[in-house]
CSV table of C-alpha atoms in Angstrom, one decimal:
chain,number,residue,atom,x,y,z
A,5,MET,CA,-23.4,2.0,14.9
A,6,ALA,CA,-21.7,0.4,11.9
A,7,VAL,CA,-25.1,-0.8,10.5
A,8,ALA,CA,-26.5,2.7,10.9
A,9,ALA,CA,-23.5,4.2,9.1
A,10,GLU,CA,-23.8,1.8,6.2
A,11,ASN,CA,-27.6,2.7,6.0
A,12,ASP,CA,-26.7,6.4,5.9
A,13,GLN,CA,-24.1,5.8,3.1
A,14,ALA,CA,-26.5,3.8,1.0
A,15,LEU,CA,-29.3,6.5,1.4
A,16,ALA,CA,-26.9,9.3,0.5
A,17,GLN,CA,-25.7,7.4,-2.7
A,18,ARG,CA,-29.3,6.6,-3.8
A,19,ARG,CA,-30.2,10.3,-3.2
A,20,THR,CA,-27.4,11.5,-5.3
A,21,THR,CA,-28.1,9.0,-8.0
A,22,LEU,CA,-31.9,10.0,-8.1
A,23,ILE,CA,-30.9,13.6,-8.4
A,24,SER,CA,-28.6,12.7,-11.4
A,25,ILE,CA,-31.4,10.8,-13.1
A,26,ALA,CA,-33.8,13.8,-12.8
A,27,ALA,CA,-31.2,16.3,-14.0
A,28,ALA,CA,-30.2,14.1,-16.9
A,29,GLY,CA,-33.8,13.7,-18.0
A,30,LEU,CA,-34.3,17.5,-18.0
A,31,LEU,CA,-31.2,18.1,-20.1
A,32,VAL,CA,-32.1,15.4,-22.7
A,33,ALA,CA,-35.5,17.2,-23.3
A,34,LEU,CA,-33.8,20.6,-23.6
A,35,LYS,CA,-30.9,19.7,-25.8
A,36,LEU,CA,-32.7,17.3,-28.1
A,37,GLY,CA,-35.7,19.7,-28.5
A,38,VAL,CA,-33.7,22.8,-29.3
A,39,GLY,CA,-31.1,20.9,-31.4
A,40,LEU,CA,-33.7,19.4,-33.6
A,41,ALA,CA,-35.6,22.6,-33.9
A,42,THR,CA,-32.5,24.6,-35.0
A,43,ASN,CA,-30.8,21.8,-36.8
A,44,SER,CA,-27.7,21.9,-34.6
A,45,LEU,CA,-25.8,18.6,-34.7
A,46,GLY,CA,-23.7,19.9,-31.7
A,47,LEU,CA,-26.8,20.1,-29.5
A,48,VAL,CA,-28.4,16.9,-30.8
A,49,SER,CA,-25.0,15.1,-30.0
A,50,ILE,CA,-24.9,16.2,-26.4
A,51,GLY,CA,-28.6,15.5,-26.3
A,52,ILE,CA,-27.9,11.9,-27.3
A,53,GLU,CA,-25.0,11.8,-24.8
A,54,SER,CA,-27.3,13.0,-22.1
A,55,SER,CA,-29.9,10.4,-23.0
A,56,GLY,CA,-27.1,7.9,-22.4
A,57,ASP,CA,-26.6,9.7,-19.0
A,58,VAL,CA,-30.3,8.6,-18.1
A,59,VAL,CA,-29.7,5.1,-18.8
A,60,ALA,CA,-26.4,5.1,-17.2
A,61,ALA,CA,-27.8,6.9,-14.1
A,62,VAL,CA,-30.5,4.3,-13.8
A,63,LEU,CA,-27.8,1.5,-14.0
A,64,THR,CA,-25.8,3.4,-11.3
A,65,PHE,CA,-28.9,3.6,-9.2
A,66,PHE,CA,-29.5,-0.2,-9.2
A,67,ALA,CA,-25.7,-0.9,-8.9
A,68,VAL,CA,-25.5,1.2,-5.8
A,69,ARG,CA,-28.6,-0.4,-4.3
A,70,LEU,CA,-27.1,-3.9,-5.0
A,71,GLY,CA,-23.6,-2.9,-3.8
A,72,GLY,CA,-25.1,-1.7,-0.4
A,73,ARG,CA,-26.3,-5.2,0.5
A,74,PRO,CA,-24.3,-6.9,3.3
A,75,ALA,CA,-22.1,-10.0,2.7
A,76,ASP,CA,-23.8,-13.4,2.6
A,77,PRO,CA,-22.7,-17.0,2.2
A,78,ASP,CA,-22.7,-16.7,-1.6
A,79,HIS,CA,-20.9,-13.4,-1.6
A,80,PRO,CA,-18.5,-13.4,1.4
A,81,TYR,CA,-16.9,-10.2,0.2
A,82,GLY,CA,-20.1,-8.3,-0.2
A,83,HIS,CA,-21.8,-6.9,-3.3
A,84,ARG,CA,-19.8,-3.7,-3.7
A,85,ARG,CA,-18.3,-4.8,-7.1
A,86,ALA,CA,-21.8,-4.4,-8.5
A,87,GLU,CA,-20.8,-0.7,-8.6
A,88,ASN,CA,-17.9,-1.5,-10.8
A,89,LEU,CA,-20.2,-3.6,-13.1
A,90,GLY,CA,-22.5,-0.6,-13.3
A,91,ALA,CA,-19.6,1.8,-14.1
A,92,LEU,CA,-18.6,-0.6,-16.9
A,93,GLY,CA,-22.2,-0.5,-18.3
A,94,GLU,CA,-22.1,3.2,-18.1
A,95,ALA,CA,-18.8,3.3,-20.0
A,96,GLY,CA,-20.2,1.1,-22.8
A,97,ILE,CA,-23.1,3.5,-23.2
A,98,LEU,CA,-20.7,6.4,-23.3
A,99,LEU,CA,-18.7,4.6,-26.0
A,100,ALA,CA,-21.7,3.9,-28.2
A,101,GLY,CA,-22.9,7.4,-28.0
A,102,GLY,CA,-19.4,8.7,-28.9
A,103,VAL,CA,-19.3,6.5,-32.0
A,104,VAL,CA,-22.8,7.6,-33.1
A,105,VAL,CA,-22.0,11.3,-32.7
A,106,ALA,CA,-18.6,10.9,-34.6
A,107,VAL,CA,-20.3,9.2,-37.6
A,108,HIS,CA,-22.8,11.9,-37.9
A,109,ALA,CA,-20.2,14.7,-37.5
A,110,ILE,CA,-17.9,13.2,-40.1
A,111,GLY,CA,-20.9,12.7,-42.5
A,112,ASN,CA,-21.8,16.4,-42.1
A,113,LEU,CA,-18.2,17.5,-42.7
A,114,VAL,CA,-17.8,15.3,-45.7
A,115,GLY,CA,-21.2,16.1,-47.2
A,116,GLU,CA,-21.0,19.9,-46.4
A,117,ALA,CA,-24.3,20.0,-44.5
A,118,LYS,CA,-26.2,23.2,-44.0
A,119,ALA,CA,-25.2,25.2,-41.0
A,120,PRO,CA,-27.7,25.3,-38.2
A,121,GLU,CA,-29.8,28.3,-37.3
A,122,ILE,CA,-28.5,30.4,-34.5
A,123,ALA,CA,-31.0,31.5,-31.7
A,124,TRP,CA,-30.6,32.9,-28.3
A,125,TYR,CA,-32.3,30.0,-26.6
A,126,GLN,CA,-29.5,27.6,-27.8
A,127,PHE,CA,-27.1,29.5,-25.7
A,128,ALA,CA,-29.6,29.6,-22.8
A,129,VAL,CA,-29.9,25.7,-23.0
A,130,ILE,CA,-26.1,25.3,-23.0
A,131,PHE,CA,-25.7,27.7,-19.9
A,132,VAL,CA,-28.4,25.7,-18.1
A,133,ALA,CA,-26.6,22.5,-19.1
A,134,LEU,CA,-23.3,23.8,-17.8
A,135,ALA,CA,-24.8,24.9,-14.4
A,136,VAL,CA,-26.5,21.5,-13.9
A,137,ASP,CA,-23.4,19.4,-15.1
A,138,LEU,CA,-21.0,21.4,-12.9
A,139,SER,CA,-23.3,21.0,-9.8
A,140,ARG,CA,-23.9,17.4,-10.2
A,141,THR,CA,-20.1,16.8,-10.9
A,142,LEU,CA,-19.3,18.4,-7.6
A,143,VAL,CA,-22.0,16.5,-5.7
A,144,SER,CA,-21.1,13.2,-7.3
A,145,LEU,CA,-17.3,13.7,-6.5
A,146,ARG,CA,-17.9,14.8,-3.0
A,147,THR,CA,-20.2,11.7,-2.3
A,148,ALA,CA,-17.9,9.3,-4.2
A,149,ARG,CA,-14.8,10.4,-2.1
A,150,ARG,CA,-16.8,10.2,1.1
A,151,TYR,CA,-18.1,6.8,0.6
A,152,HIS,CA,-15.4,5.4,-1.8
A,153,SER,CA,-18.0,4.6,-4.6
A,154,ALA,CA,-16.7,3.6,-7.9
A,155,ALA,CA,-20.1,4.1,-9.6
A,156,LEU,CA,-20.5,7.6,-8.3
A,157,ARG,CA,-16.9,8.4,-9.2
A,158,SER,CA,-17.6,7.3,-12.8
A,159,ASN,CA,-20.8,9.4,-12.8
A,160,ALA,CA,-18.6,12.4,-11.8
A,161,PHE,CA,-16.2,11.9,-14.7
A,162,HIS,CA,-19.1,11.4,-17.0
A,163,PHE,CA,-20.7,14.7,-15.9
A,164,LEU,CA,-17.3,16.4,-16.2
A,165,GLY,CA,-17.2,15.1,-19.8
A,166,ASP,CA,-20.7,16.6,-20.3
A,167,THR,CA,-19.4,20.0,-19.1
A,168,ALA,CA,-16.5,19.9,-21.6
A,169,ALA,CA,-18.8,18.8,-24.3
A,170,SER,CA,-21.3,21.7,-23.6
A,171,LEU,CA,-18.4,24.1,-23.7
A,172,THR,CA,-17.2,22.7,-27.0
A,173,VAL,CA,-20.7,23.0,-28.5
A,174,LEU,CA,-20.9,26.6,-27.3
A,175,VAL,CA,-17.7,27.5,-29.0
A,176,GLY,CA,-18.9,25.7,-32.2
A,177,LEU,CA,-22.2,27.7,-32.2
A,178,LEU,CA,-20.2,30.8,-31.6
A,179,ALA,CA,-18.1,29.9,-34.6
A,180,VAL,CA,-21.2,29.4,-36.8
A,181,ARG,CA,-22.4,32.8,-35.7
A,182,GLY,CA,-19.1,34.2,-36.7
A,183,GLY,CA,-19.4,32.8,-40.3
A,184,ILE,CA,-17.7,29.3,-40.0
A,185,ASP,CA,-20.5,27.0,-41.2
A,186,GLN,CA,-18.8,23.8,-40.1
A,187,GLY,CA,-18.2,24.9,-36.6
A,188,ASP,CA,-21.1,23.0,-35.2
A,189,SER,CA,-20.1,19.7,-36.9
A,190,ILE,CA,-16.5,20.2,-35.8
A,191,ALA,CA,-17.7,20.8,-32.2
A,192,ALA,CA,-19.8,17.6,-32.4
A,193,LEU,CA,-16.7,15.6,-33.5
A,194,LEU,CA,-14.8,17.0,-30.6
A,195,VAL,CA,-17.6,16.0,-28.3
A,196,ALA,CA,-17.4,12.5,-29.7
A,197,ALA,CA,-13.6,12.4,-28.8
A,198,ILE,CA,-14.3,13.6,-25.4
A,199,ILE,CA,-17.0,10.9,-24.9
A,200,CYS,CA,-14.7,8.0,-26.2
A,201,ALA,CA,-11.8,9.2,-23.9
A,202,ALA,CA,-13.9,9.3,-20.9
A,203,ALA,CA,-15.4,5.8,-21.8
A,204,ALA,CA,-11.8,4.4,-22.3
A,205,ARG,CA,-10.8,5.7,-18.8
A,206,LEU,CA,-13.8,4.2,-17.1
A,207,ILE,CA,-13.4,0.8,-18.8
A,208,ALA,CA,-9.6,0.6,-17.9
A,209,GLU,CA,-10.2,1.6,-14.3
A,210,ASN,CA,-13.0,-0.7,-13.5
A,211,ALA,CA,-11.8,-3.6,-15.5
A,212,ASN,CA,-8.6,-3.5,-13.5
A,213,VAL,CA,-10.6,-3.6,-10.3
A,214,LEU,CA,-12.7,-6.6,-11.5
A,215,MET,CA,-9.6,-8.4,-12.6
A,216,ASP,CA,-8.2,-8.0,-9.1
A,217,ARG,CA,-5.3,-5.8,-10.2
A,218,THR,CA,-3.8,-4.3,-7.1
A,219,PRO,CA,-2.8,-0.5,-7.2
A,220,THR,CA,1.0,-0.4,-6.8
A,221,GLU,CA,0.8,2.4,-4.2
A,222,ALA,CA,-1.6,0.3,-2.1
A,223,ARG,CA,0.6,-2.8,-2.2
A,224,GLU,CA,3.8,-0.8,-1.4
A,225,ALA,CA,2.0,1.0,1.6
A,226,ALA,CA,1.0,-2.3,3.0
A,227,GLU,CA,4.3,-4.0,2.6
A,228,GLN,CA,6.1,-1.0,4.2
A,229,ALA,CA,3.7,-1.1,7.1
A,230,ILE,CA,4.6,-4.7,7.7
A,231,ALA,CA,8.2,-4.1,7.2
A,232,ASP,CA,8.2,-1.5,10.0
A,233,LEU,CA,7.0,-4.1,12.5
A,234,PRO,CA,9.5,-5.9,14.9
A,235,ALA,CA,12.2,-7.8,13.0
A,236,ASP,CA,10.9,-11.2,14.2
A,237,VAL,CA,7.8,-10.8,12.0
A,238,GLU,CA,8.7,-11.5,8.3
A,239,LEU,CA,6.3,-11.1,5.4
A,240,THR,CA,6.0,-14.2,3.2
A,241,ARG,CA,3.1,-13.3,1.0
A,242,LEU,CA,0.7,-10.4,0.5
A,243,ARG,CA,-2.4,-10.5,-1.7
A,244,LEU,CA,-4.6,-7.5,-2.1
A,245,ARG,CA,-8.0,-7.2,-3.8
A,246,GLU,CA,-10.1,-4.0,-4.1
A,247,SER,CA,-13.8,-3.8,-4.0
A,248,SER,CA,-15.2,-0.3,-4.5
A,249,GLY,CA,-12.5,1.6,-2.6
A,250,ARG,CA,-12.2,-1.1,0.2
A,251,TYR,CA,-9.2,-3.5,0.3
A,252,PHE,CA,-9.2,-7.2,1.3
A,253,ALA,CA,-5.8,-8.4,2.3
A,254,ASP,CA,-4.5,-12.0,2.7
A,255,VAL,CA,-1.2,-12.0,4.6
A,256,ILE,CA,1.2,-14.8,5.5
A,257,VAL,CA,4.0,-13.9,7.9
A,258,THR,CA,6.5,-16.1,9.7
A,259,VAL,CA,7.7,-15.9,13.4
A,260,PRO,CA,10.4,-17.8,15.3
A,261,PRO,CA,9.3,-21.5,15.7
A,262,GLY,CA,9.5,-21.4,19.5
A,263,ARG,CA,6.8,-18.9,19.8
A,264,ALA,CA,3.7,-19.7,21.9
A,265,VAL,CA,0.3,-19.6,20.2
A,266,VAL,CA,-0.5,-16.4,22.2
A,267,GLU,CA,2.6,-14.7,20.8
A,268,GLY,CA,1.7,-15.9,17.3
A,269,HIS,CA,-1.7,-14.3,17.7
A,270,GLN,CA,-0.3,-11.0,19.0
A,271,ALA,CA,2.0,-11.0,15.9
A,272,ALA,CA,-1.1,-11.4,13.8
A,273,ASN,CA,-2.8,-8.5,15.5
A,274,LEU,CA,0.1,-6.3,14.9
A,275,VAL,CA,0.1,-7.1,11.2
A,276,GLU,CA,-3.7,-6.5,10.9
A,277,ALA,CA,-3.4,-3.1,12.7
A,278,ALA,CA,-0.4,-2.1,10.5
A,279,VAL,CA,-2.2,-2.8,7.2
A,280,GLU,CA,-5.4,-1.2,8.5
A,281,ARG,CA,-3.4,2.0,9.3
A,282,ALA,CA,-1.9,2.0,5.8
A,283,LEU,CA,-5.2,1.2,4.1
A,284,PRO,CA,-8.0,2.5,6.3
A,285,GLY,CA,-11.2,0.4,6.2
A,286,SER,CA,-9.5,-2.7,4.9
A,287,ASP,CA,-10.4,-6.3,5.8
A,288,VAL,CA,-7.2,-8.2,6.8
A,289,VAL,CA,-6.7,-12.0,7.3
A,290,VAL,CA,-3.3,-13.0,8.7
A,291,HIS,CA,-1.9,-16.6,8.6
A,292,VAL,CA,1.2,-17.1,10.9
A,293,GLU,CA,3.7,-19.8,10.2
A,294,PRO,CA,6.9,-20.9,12.0
A,295,ARG,CA,9.9,-19.7,10.3
A,296,ARG,CA,11.9,-22.3,8.3
A,297,ARG,CA,14.8,-20.4,6.8
A,298,GLY,CA,17.6,-18.3,8.1
A,299,LEU,CA,17.3,-19.9,11.6
A,300,HIS,CA,20.1,-20.7,14.2
A,301,LEU,CA,20.6,-24.3,15.0
A,302,ARG,CA,18.6,-24.0,18.3
A,303,GLU,CA,15.6,-22.5,16.4
A,304,ARG,CA,15.9,-25.2,13.7
A,305,VAL,CA,15.9,-27.9,16.3
A,306,LEU,CA,12.8,-26.4,18.0
A,307,ALA,CA,11.0,-26.1,14.7
A,308,ILE,CA,11.5,-29.7,13.9
A,309,ALA,CA,10.5,-30.9,17.3
A,310,LEU,CA,7.3,-28.8,17.5
A,311,ALA,CA,6.3,-29.9,14.0
A,312,GLU,CA,5.2,-33.2,15.7
A,313,PRO,CA,1.5,-32.8,16.7
A,314,LEU,CA,1.9,-34.7,20.0
A,315,VAL,CA,5.0,-32.8,21.1
A,316,MET,CA,3.4,-30.2,23.4
A,317,GLU,CA,6.5,-28.4,24.4
A,318,ALA,CA,10.2,-28.6,23.6
A,319,HIS,CA,12.8,-26.9,25.9
A,320,ASP,CA,16.2,-27.1,27.4
A,321,VAL,CA,18.0,-27.4,24.1
A,322,THR,CA,21.7,-27.8,24.7
A,323,ILE,CA,24.3,-27.9,22.0
A,324,PHE,CA,27.6,-29.7,22.4
A,325,GLU,CA,30.5,-29.0,20.1
A,326,GLN,CA,33.4,-31.5,19.9
A,327,GLY,CA,35.8,-30.6,17.0
A,328,ASP,CA,33.8,-31.0,13.8
A,329,ALA,CA,31.0,-32.9,15.4
A,330,THR,CA,27.9,-31.4,17.1
A,331,ASP,CA,25.6,-33.1,19.5
A,332,VAL,CA,22.2,-31.9,20.6
A,333,SER,CA,20.0,-32.6,23.7
A,334,LEU,CA,16.5,-31.5,24.3
A,335,HIS,CA,13.4,-32.2,26.6
A,336,LEU,CA,10.2,-33.1,24.9
A,337,LYS,CA,6.8,-32.9,26.7
A,338,PHE,CA,3.9,-35.1,25.7
A,339,PRO,CA,0.3,-35.5,26.8
A,340,ALA,CA,0.4,-37.2,30.3
A,341,ASP,CA,-1.9,-40.0,29.1
A,342,LEU,CA,0.4,-41.0,26.2
A,343,ASP,CA,1.9,-44.4,26.5
A,344,LEU,CA,5.7,-44.7,26.6
A,345,GLN,CA,6.1,-46.7,23.5
A,346,ALA,CA,4.2,-44.1,21.4
A,347,ALA,CA,6.2,-41.3,23.0
A,348,ALA,CA,9.5,-43.1,22.3
A,349,GLN,CA,8.6,-43.6,18.6
A,350,ILE,CA,7.9,-39.9,18.2
A,351,ALA,CA,11.1,-39.1,19.9
A,352,GLU,CA,13.1,-41.3,17.6
A,353,ARG,CA,11.4,-39.6,14.6
A,354,VAL,CA,12.3,-36.2,15.9
A,355,GLN,CA,16.0,-37.3,16.4
A,356,ARG,CA,16.1,-38.6,12.9
A,357,ARG,CA,14.6,-35.4,11.4
A,358,ILE,CA,16.9,-33.2,13.5
A,359,CYS,CA,20.0,-35.1,12.3
A,360,ALA,CA,18.8,-35.0,8.7
A,361,GLY,CA,17.7,-31.5,8.8
A,362,THR,CA,20.5,-29.9,10.6
A,363,GLY,CA,23.6,-32.1,10.1
A,364,VAL,CA,24.2,-32.7,13.8
A,365,SER,CA,25.9,-35.9,14.7
A,366,ALA,CA,23.7,-37.1,17.4
A,367,VAL,CA,20.5,-36.1,19.3
A,368,GLN,CA,19.5,-37.2,22.9
A,369,THR,CA,15.9,-36.5,24.1
A,370,HIS,CA,14.5,-36.5,27.5
A,371,LEU,CA,10.8,-37.5,27.6
A,372,GLU,CA,8.5,-35.7,30.0
A,373,PRO,CA,4.7,-35.7,30.7
A,374,LEU,CA,2.9,-32.4,30.3
A,375,GLU,CA,2.0,-31.1,33.7
A,376,ARG,CA,-1.6,-31.7,34.8
A,377,THR,CA,-3.6,-29.0,36.4
A,378,LEU,CA,-3.1,-29.2,40.2
A,379,ARG,CA,-6.0,-28.7,42.6
A,380,ALA,CA,-5.4,-26.6,45.6
A,381,ARG,CA,-6.2,-27.9,49.0
A,382,PRO,CA,-7.5,-25.8,52.0
A,383,PRO,CA,-4.5,-24.3,53.7
A,384,ASP,CA,-3.1,-25.4,57.0
A,385,ALA,CA,-2.4,-22.2,58.7
A,386,ARG,CA,-0.1,-23.5,61.4
A,387,ALA,CA,2.0,-25.6,59.1
A,388,ASP,CA,2.1,-22.8,56.5
A,389,ARG,CA,3.5,-20.4,59.1
A,390,GLU,CA,6.1,-22.8,60.2
A,391,ALA,CA,7.1,-23.5,56.7
A,392,THR,CA,7.3,-19.8,55.8
A,393,ARG,CA,9.7,-19.2,58.8
A,394,GLN,CA,12.0,-22.0,57.6
A,395,ILE,CA,11.9,-20.6,54.1
A,396,GLU,CA,12.8,-17.1,55.3
A,397,ARG,CA,15.5,-18.4,57.5
A,398,LEU,CA,17.1,-20.5,54.7
A,399,VAL,CA,16.9,-17.5,52.3
A,400,ARG,CA,18.6,-15.2,54.8
A,401,GLU,CA,21.3,-17.7,55.5
A,402,ARG,CA,21.9,-18.3,51.8
A,403,THR,CA,21.6,-14.6,50.4
A,404,GLY,CA,21.8,-12.4,53.5
A,405,LEU,CA,18.6,-10.8,52.6
A,406,HIS,CA,14.9,-11.3,53.4
A,407,PRO,CA,12.8,-12.7,50.6
A,408,GLN,CA,10.5,-10.1,48.8
A,409,ARG,CA,7.6,-12.4,48.7
A,410,VAL,CA,6.7,-15.9,49.9
A,411,LYS,CA,3.4,-17.7,49.0
A,412,LEU,CA,2.5,-21.3,49.7
A,413,LEU,CA,-0.1,-23.4,48.0
A,414,SER,CA,-1.3,-26.9,49.2
A,415,THR,CA,-2.0,-29.3,46.5
A,416,ASP,CA,-2.6,-33.1,45.9
A,417,ALA,CA,1.1,-33.4,45.1
A,418,GLY,CA,2.4,-31.4,48.1
A,419,ARG,CA,3.2,-27.9,48.9
A,420,VAL,CA,4.1,-25.5,46.1
A,421,VAL,CA,6.4,-22.5,47.0
A,422,PHE,CA,6.3,-19.2,45.1
A,423,LEU,CA,9.4,-17.2,46.1
A,424,THR,CA,10.6,-13.8,45.0
A,425,LEU,CA,14.3,-12.8,45.6
A,426,ARG,CA,16.2,-9.6,45.2
A,427,VAL,CA,19.8,-10.2,44.1
A,428,GLY,CA,22.6,-7.7,43.3
A,429,ALA,CA,21.8,-5.3,40.6
A,430,ASP,CA,25.2,-6.0,39.0
A,431,GLY,CA,24.7,-9.8,38.8
A,432,THR,CA,24.2,-11.7,35.7
A,433,LEU,CA,21.2,-13.8,34.6
A,434,THR,CA,23.4,-16.9,34.9
A,435,THR,CA,24.4,-16.2,38.4
A,436,ALA,CA,20.8,-15.4,39.5
A,437,HIS,CA,19.7,-18.7,37.9
A,438,GLU,CA,22.4,-20.7,39.6
A,439,LEU,CA,21.4,-19.1,43.0
A,440,ALA,CA,17.8,-20.0,42.4
A,441,GLY,CA,18.7,-23.5,41.5
A,442,GLU,CA,20.9,-24.1,44.6
A,443,LEU,CA,18.3,-22.6,46.9
A,444,GLU,CA,15.5,-24.7,45.4
A,445,GLU,CA,17.5,-27.8,46.0
A,446,GLU,CA,18.3,-26.8,49.6
A,447,LEU,CA,14.5,-26.0,50.3
A,448,ARG,CA,13.5,-29.4,49.0
A,449,GLN,CA,16.1,-31.1,51.3
A,450,GLN,CA,15.2,-29.1,54.4
A,451,ILE,CA,11.3,-29.1,53.9
A,452,PRO,CA,10.2,-32.7,52.7
A,453,SER,CA,6.6,-31.5,52.1
A,454,ILE,CA,7.6,-29.2,49.3
A,455,ALA,CA,6.6,-30.6,45.9
A,456,ASP,CA,7.7,-27.7,43.8
A,457,VAL,CA,9.6,-24.4,44.1
A,458,VAL,CA,9.1,-21.5,41.7
A,459,ILE,CA,11.7,-18.8,42.4
A,460,HIS,CA,11.6,-15.4,40.7
A,461,THR,CA,14.8,-13.3,40.9
A,462,GLU,CA,15.0,-9.6,40.3
A,463,PRO,CA,17.6,-6.9,40.8
């Protein structure tokens, strides 16, 4: 579907450009022919300007075709900036035409050139030009807005300038007809000013895009969208570049250091979605980093420990305060096949860095192997039923309630118990955790075949 939409867009832009080329060619013939025949500098000037339109429209046609090509290894952001280059070329042609017209108009005014002949077909040509210019201005603007095309937008401004120029020449010819001999030359000079102003605007607009200048409103919209995300996602850097109406964003955000990879990925997805809502159609790349500043002591300890590549997990961080001194203990998990000497060296490095980076007095680490994946064995139905009855009895004796759920798994290491308990709704998390710990210890003592107990408590 996306490829089909892009093909439709490219076809519509090429069709609009070809219509512009045909219209510009017709206007050149009419304006120059009638202008030369009646000695009207105004008509000749807009004829010259329209001849620039033909060249400019041809440039736009090829720029749109090139800009519609998909991204490739040499152009990873696509070829859409070819439209901005085409728009710059068109602006250069406009500027050159404006200078030529201005020089001739000034020469006529200084030298008191003869006034042009006035004929009905001069006005007919101007009205035809106005009708054509207005129609192709509307078509180009509508297509440019629909497909965010810089080249077609520049064409629209160009055609709007043509309309203003034709109106100016019309007024000049009417002035000549009313007895003001220099009306035509004055009109030509005004046309030159219009042409140069339009060229300056196009040059500034497209040069800013090619120089990667980010529009202030686009940057502020993206920053606000990220700021509206949960507070644990903080923006560190945002870089935006525009290519023919489409934005490419490089974003760096920080999250708390204890976050899992999955949580970091979810944060990146939130940032991408937020920027795309603020700037529709944008291409967003997000880099997630652990936060280093503004952290509590526990988070700083985790950040330092997890910075070691072989520390797979860090947990059970406990902080001990004794007067002005602070001690820390934590558990570190390493790959199960790592030898003890290597693990101990890493732990000592973590301890030194925590002391140096946080100012604590001492750090004690507990080293653990990362759990291996356990393989389940075929269940023993009779033994499982007996173990389940024992578990239910112990839970009733300890809590006075039946367990919500009991599940047993037989593994190479022994039986694993998954147990769900309902506790008082007014209880705290601490009391629920203490109850689960006491019950786990009792189950291990009463049922020797249990290798592990995982207890979930809920109100």
